[in-house]
XYZ file of N, CA and C in Angstrom:
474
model
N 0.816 -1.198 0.000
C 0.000 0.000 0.000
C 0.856 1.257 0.000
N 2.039 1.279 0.381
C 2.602 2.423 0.676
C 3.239 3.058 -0.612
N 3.726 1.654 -1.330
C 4.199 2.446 -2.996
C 2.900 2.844 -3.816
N 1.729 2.157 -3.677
C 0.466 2.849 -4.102
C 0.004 3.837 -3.686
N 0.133 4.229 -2.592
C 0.025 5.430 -1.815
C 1.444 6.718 -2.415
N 2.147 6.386 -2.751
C 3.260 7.508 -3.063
C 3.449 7.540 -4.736
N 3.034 6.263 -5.679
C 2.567 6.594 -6.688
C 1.392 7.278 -7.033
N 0.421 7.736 -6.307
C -0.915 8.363 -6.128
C -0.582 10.284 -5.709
N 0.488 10.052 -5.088
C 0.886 11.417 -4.482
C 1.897 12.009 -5.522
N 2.484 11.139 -6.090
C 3.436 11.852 -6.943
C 3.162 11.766 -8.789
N 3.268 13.233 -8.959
C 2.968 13.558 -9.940
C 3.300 12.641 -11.272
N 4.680 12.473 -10.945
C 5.544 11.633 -12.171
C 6.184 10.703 -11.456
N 5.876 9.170 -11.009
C 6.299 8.281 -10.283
C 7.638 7.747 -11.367
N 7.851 7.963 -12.583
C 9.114 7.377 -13.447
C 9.723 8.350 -13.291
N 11.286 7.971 -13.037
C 12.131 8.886 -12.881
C 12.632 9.312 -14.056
N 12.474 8.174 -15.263
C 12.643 8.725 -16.554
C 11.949 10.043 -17.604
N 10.751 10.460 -16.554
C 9.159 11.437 -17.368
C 9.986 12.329 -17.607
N 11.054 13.295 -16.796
C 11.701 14.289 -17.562
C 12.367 14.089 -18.480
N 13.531 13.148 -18.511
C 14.457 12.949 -19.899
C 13.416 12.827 -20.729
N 12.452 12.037 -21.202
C 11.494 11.508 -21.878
C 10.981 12.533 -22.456
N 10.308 13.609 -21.241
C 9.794 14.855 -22.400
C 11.168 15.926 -22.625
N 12.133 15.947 -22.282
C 12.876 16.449 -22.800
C 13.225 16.330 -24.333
N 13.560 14.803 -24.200
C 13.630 14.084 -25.466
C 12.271 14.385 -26.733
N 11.211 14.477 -26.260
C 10.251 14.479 -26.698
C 10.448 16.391 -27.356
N 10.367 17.368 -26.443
C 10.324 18.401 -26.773
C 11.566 19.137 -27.491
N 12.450 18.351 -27.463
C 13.848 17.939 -28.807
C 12.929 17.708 -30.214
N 12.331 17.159 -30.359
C 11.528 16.877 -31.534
C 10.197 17.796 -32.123
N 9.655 18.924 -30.914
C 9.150 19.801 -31.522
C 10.062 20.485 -32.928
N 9.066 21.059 -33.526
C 10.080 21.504 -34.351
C 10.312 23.426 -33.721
N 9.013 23.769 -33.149
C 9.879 25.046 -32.960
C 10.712 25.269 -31.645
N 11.075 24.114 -31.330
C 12.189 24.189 -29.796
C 13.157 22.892 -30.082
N 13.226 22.511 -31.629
C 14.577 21.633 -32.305
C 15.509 22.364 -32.260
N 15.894 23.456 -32.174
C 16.976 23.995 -32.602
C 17.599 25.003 -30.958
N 16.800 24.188 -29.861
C 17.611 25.307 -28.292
C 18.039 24.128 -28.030
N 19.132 24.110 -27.076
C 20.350 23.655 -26.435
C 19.688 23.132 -25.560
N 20.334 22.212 -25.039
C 19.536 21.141 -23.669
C 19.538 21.637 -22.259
N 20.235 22.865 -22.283
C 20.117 23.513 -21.101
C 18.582 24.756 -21.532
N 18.404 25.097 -22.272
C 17.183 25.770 -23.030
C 15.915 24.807 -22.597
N 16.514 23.846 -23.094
C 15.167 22.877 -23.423
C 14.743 22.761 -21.774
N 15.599 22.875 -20.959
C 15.218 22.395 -19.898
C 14.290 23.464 -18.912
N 15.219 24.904 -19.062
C 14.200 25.685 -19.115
C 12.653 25.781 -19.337
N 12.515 25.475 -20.502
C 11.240 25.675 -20.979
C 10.635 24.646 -20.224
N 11.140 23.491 -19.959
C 10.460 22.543 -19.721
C 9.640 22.463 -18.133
N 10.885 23.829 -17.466
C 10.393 23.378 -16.160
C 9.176 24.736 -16.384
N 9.093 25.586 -16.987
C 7.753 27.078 -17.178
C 6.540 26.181 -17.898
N 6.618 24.862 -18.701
C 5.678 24.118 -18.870
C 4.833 23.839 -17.421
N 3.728 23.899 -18.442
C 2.332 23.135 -16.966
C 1.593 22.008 -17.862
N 2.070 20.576 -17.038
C 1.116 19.480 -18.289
C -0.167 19.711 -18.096
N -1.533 19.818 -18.787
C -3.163 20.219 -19.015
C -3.879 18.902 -19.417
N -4.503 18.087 -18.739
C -4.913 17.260 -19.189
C -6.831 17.879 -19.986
N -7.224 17.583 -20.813
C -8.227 17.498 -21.886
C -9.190 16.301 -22.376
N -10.545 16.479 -22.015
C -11.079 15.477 -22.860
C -11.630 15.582 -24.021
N -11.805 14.427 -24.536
C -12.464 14.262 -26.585
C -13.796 15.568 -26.364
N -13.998 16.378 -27.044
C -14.568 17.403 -27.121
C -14.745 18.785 -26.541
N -13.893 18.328 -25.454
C -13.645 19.792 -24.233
C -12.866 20.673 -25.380
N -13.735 22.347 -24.946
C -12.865 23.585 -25.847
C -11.973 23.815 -24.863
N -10.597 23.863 -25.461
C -8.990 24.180 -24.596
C -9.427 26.013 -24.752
N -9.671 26.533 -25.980
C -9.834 27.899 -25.502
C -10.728 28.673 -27.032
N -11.927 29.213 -26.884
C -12.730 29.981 -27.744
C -12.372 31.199 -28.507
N -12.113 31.048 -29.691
C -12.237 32.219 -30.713
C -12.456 33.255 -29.863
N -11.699 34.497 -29.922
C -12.823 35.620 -28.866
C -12.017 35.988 -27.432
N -11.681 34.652 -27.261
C -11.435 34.913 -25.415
C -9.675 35.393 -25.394
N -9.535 36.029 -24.097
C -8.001 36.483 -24.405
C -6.991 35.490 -23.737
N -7.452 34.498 -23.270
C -6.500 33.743 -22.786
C -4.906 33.511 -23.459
N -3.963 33.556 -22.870
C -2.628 33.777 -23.021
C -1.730 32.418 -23.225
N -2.044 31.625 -23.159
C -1.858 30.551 -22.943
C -0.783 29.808 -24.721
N -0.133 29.136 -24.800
C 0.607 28.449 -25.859
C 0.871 27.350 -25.237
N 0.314 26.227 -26.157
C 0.252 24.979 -25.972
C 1.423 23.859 -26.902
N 1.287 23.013 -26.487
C 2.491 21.856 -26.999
C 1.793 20.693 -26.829
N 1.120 19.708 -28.280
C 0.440 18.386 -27.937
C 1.628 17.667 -27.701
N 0.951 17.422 -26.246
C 1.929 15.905 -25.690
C 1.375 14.752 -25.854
N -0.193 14.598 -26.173
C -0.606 13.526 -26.262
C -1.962 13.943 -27.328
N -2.684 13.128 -28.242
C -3.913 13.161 -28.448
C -4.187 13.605 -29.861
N -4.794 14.281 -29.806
C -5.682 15.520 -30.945
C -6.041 16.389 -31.136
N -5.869 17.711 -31.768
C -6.814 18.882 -31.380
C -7.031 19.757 -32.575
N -8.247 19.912 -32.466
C -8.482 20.571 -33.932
C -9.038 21.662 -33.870
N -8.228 22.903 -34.641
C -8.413 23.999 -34.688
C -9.335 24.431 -35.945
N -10.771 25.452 -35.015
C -12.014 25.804 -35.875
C -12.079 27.321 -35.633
N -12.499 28.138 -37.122
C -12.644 29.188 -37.228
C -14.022 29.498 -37.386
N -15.003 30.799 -36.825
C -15.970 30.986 -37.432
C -16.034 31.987 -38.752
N -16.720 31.227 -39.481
C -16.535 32.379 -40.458
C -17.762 32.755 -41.616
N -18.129 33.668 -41.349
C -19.858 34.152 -42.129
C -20.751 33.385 -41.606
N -21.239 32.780 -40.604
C -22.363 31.845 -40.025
C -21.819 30.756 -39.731
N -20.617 30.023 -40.787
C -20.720 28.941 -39.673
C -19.054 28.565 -39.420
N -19.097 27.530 -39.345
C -17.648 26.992 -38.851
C -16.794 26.265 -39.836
N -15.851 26.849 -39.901
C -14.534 25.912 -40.416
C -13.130 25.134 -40.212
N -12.939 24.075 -40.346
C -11.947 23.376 -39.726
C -10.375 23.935 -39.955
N -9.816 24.098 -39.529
C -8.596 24.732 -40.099
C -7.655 24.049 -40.114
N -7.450 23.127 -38.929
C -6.100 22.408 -38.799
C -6.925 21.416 -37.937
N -5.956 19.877 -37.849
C -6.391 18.610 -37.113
C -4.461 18.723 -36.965
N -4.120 18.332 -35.257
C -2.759 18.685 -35.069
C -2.919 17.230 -33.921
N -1.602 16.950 -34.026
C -1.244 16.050 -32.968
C 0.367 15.720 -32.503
N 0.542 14.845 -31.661
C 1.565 15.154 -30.661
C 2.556 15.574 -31.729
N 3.460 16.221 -30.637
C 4.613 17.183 -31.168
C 4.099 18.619 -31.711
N 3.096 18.761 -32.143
C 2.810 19.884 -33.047
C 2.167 21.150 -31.716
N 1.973 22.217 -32.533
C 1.454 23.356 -31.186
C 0.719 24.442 -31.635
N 0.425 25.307 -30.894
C -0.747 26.164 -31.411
C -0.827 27.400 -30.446
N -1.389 28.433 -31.057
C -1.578 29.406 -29.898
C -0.090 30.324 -29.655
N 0.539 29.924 -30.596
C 1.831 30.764 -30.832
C 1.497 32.520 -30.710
N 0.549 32.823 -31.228
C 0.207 33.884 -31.048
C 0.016 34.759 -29.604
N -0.159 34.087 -28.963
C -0.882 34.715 -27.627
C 0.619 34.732 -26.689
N 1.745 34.365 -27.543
C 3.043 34.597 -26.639
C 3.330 35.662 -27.007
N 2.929 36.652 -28.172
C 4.014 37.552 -28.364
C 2.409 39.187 -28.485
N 1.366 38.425 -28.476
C 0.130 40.261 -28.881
C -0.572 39.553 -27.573
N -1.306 40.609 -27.192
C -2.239 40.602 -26.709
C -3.690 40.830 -27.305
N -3.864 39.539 -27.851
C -5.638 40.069 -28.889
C -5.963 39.047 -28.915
N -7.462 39.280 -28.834
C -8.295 37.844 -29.140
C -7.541 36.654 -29.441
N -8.551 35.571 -29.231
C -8.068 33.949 -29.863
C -8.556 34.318 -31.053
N -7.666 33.739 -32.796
C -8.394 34.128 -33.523
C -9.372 33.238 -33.843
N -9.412 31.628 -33.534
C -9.733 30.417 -33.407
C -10.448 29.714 -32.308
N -11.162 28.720 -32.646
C -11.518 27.991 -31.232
C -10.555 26.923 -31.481
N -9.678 26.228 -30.037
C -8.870 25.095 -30.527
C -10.194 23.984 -29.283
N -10.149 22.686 -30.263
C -11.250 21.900 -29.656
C -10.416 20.671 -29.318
N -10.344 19.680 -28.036
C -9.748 18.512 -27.986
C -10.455 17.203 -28.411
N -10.206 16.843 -29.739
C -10.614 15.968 -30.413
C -10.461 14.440 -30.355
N -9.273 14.419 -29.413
C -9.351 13.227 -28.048
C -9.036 13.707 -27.098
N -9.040 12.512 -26.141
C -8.043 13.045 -24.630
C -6.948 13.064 -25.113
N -6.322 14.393 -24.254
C -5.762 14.723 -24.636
C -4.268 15.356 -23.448
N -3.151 15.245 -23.657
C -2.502 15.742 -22.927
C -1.433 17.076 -23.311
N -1.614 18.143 -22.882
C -1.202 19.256 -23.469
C 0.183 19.578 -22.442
N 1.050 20.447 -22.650
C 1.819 21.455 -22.846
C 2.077 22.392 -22.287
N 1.487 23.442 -21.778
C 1.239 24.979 -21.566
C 2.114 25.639 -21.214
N 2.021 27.374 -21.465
C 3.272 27.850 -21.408
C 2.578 29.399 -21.593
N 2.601 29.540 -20.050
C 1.910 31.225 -20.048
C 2.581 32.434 -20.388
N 1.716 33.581 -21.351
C 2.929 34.720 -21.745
C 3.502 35.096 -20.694
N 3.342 35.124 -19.204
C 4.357 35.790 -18.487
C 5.613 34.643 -17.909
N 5.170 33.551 -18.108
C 6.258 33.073 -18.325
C 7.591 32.731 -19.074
N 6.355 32.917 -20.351
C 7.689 33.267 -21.134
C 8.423 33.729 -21.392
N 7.386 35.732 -21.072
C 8.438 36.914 -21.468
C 9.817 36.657 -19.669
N 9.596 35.965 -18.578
C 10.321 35.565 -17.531
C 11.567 35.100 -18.688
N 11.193 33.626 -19.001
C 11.936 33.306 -19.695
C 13.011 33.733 -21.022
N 12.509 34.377 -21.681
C 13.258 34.892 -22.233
C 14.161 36.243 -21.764
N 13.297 36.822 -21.079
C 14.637 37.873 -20.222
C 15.663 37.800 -19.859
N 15.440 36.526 -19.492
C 17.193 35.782 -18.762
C 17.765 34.927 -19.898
N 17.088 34.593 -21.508
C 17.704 33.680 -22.161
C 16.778 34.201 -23.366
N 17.909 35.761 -23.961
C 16.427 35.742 -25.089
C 16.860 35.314 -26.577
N 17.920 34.643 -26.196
C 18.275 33.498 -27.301
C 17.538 32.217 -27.678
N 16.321 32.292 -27.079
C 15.930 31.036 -26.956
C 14.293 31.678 -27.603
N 14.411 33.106 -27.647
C 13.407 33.886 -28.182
C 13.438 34.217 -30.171
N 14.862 34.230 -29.951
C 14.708 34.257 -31.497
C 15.129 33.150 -32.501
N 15.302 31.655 -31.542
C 15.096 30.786 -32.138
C 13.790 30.224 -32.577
N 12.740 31.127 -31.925
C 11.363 30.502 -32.016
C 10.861 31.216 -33.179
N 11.199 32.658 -33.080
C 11.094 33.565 -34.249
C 11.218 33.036 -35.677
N 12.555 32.161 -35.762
C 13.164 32.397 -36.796
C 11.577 30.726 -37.271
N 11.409 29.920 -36.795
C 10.767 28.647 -36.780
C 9.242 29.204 -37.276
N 8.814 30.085 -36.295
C 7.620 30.832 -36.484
C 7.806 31.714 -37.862
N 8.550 32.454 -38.162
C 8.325 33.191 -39.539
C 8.650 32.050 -40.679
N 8.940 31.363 -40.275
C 8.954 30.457 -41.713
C 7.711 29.828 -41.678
N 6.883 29.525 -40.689
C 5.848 29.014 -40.477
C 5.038 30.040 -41.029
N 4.889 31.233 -41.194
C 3.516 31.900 -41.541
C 3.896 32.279 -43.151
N 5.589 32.381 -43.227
C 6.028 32.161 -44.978
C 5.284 31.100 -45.344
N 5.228 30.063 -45.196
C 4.746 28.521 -45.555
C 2.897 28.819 -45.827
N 2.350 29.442 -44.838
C 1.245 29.632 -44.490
C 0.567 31.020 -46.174
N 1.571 31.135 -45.758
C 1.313 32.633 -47.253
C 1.501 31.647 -48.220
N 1.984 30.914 -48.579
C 2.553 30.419 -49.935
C 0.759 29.394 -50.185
N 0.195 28.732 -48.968
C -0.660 27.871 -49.307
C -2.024 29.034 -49.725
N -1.901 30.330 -49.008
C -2.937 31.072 -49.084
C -3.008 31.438 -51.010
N -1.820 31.409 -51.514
C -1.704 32.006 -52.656
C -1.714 31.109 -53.415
């Protein structure tokens, strides 16, 4: 009873869960390219979010601040647009969203919906701008990942 009792109390009973998402968040692609002392950073301003199959993570509209990282699942990002709704993206582990809300302060432009259970990521703007104050090298590696991402994004629009 007592190791059931302290696996119950502790968050991450494998001593391996950090290397693991370390390893894991090595393979994002917009945090492939920071140093393992970076990575570790980020890793500890992460908050894991658990999600179920249809729960909204956050509504078109609302200002929540929040940037996410699928660690586990599905999530599919919906726009409204002239009456009704459109699917925009279906994303899963490794991939992320909400990039936006790290760097403006404005609306969600999207609803992101959890399309399974789901295990998320999170990573609040004031943690980040924390984070990068003390390491803002680790700020314009995301930059450089992110503008190629909305280059990419222009090229499909056209």
């Amino acid at each position: 009873q007592a190791i059931a009792a302290h696996s119950l109390s502790s968050p991450h009973p494998n001593p391996n869960f950090f290397v693991n998402r370390i390893f894991f968040l090595k393979h994002v692609s917009l945090l492939q390219s920071l140093s393992l002392d970076d990575l570790q950073l980020v890793d500890q301003a992460l908050r894991q979010r658990e999600f179920l199959a249809g729960e909204i993570i956050f509504e078109e509209g609302s200002t929540q601040d929040d940037f996410f990282i699928i660690y586990r699942g599905n999530v599919l990002i919906r726009k409204h647009i002239r009456s009704t709704y459109r699917d925009l993206a279906r994303l899963g582990s490794g991939e992320y969203f909400g990039d936006m809300a790290l760097f403006e302060q404005a609306p969600r432009s999207a609803t992101a919906i959890a399309e399974t259970d789901c295990t998320l990521l999170s990573l609040e703007r004031s943690h980040f701008q924390s984070l990068i104050s003390h390491r803002p090298e680790i700020v314009m590696q995301m930059c450089r990942i992110l503008s190629t991402r909305l280059r990419e994004a222009n090229e499909r629009v056209d």
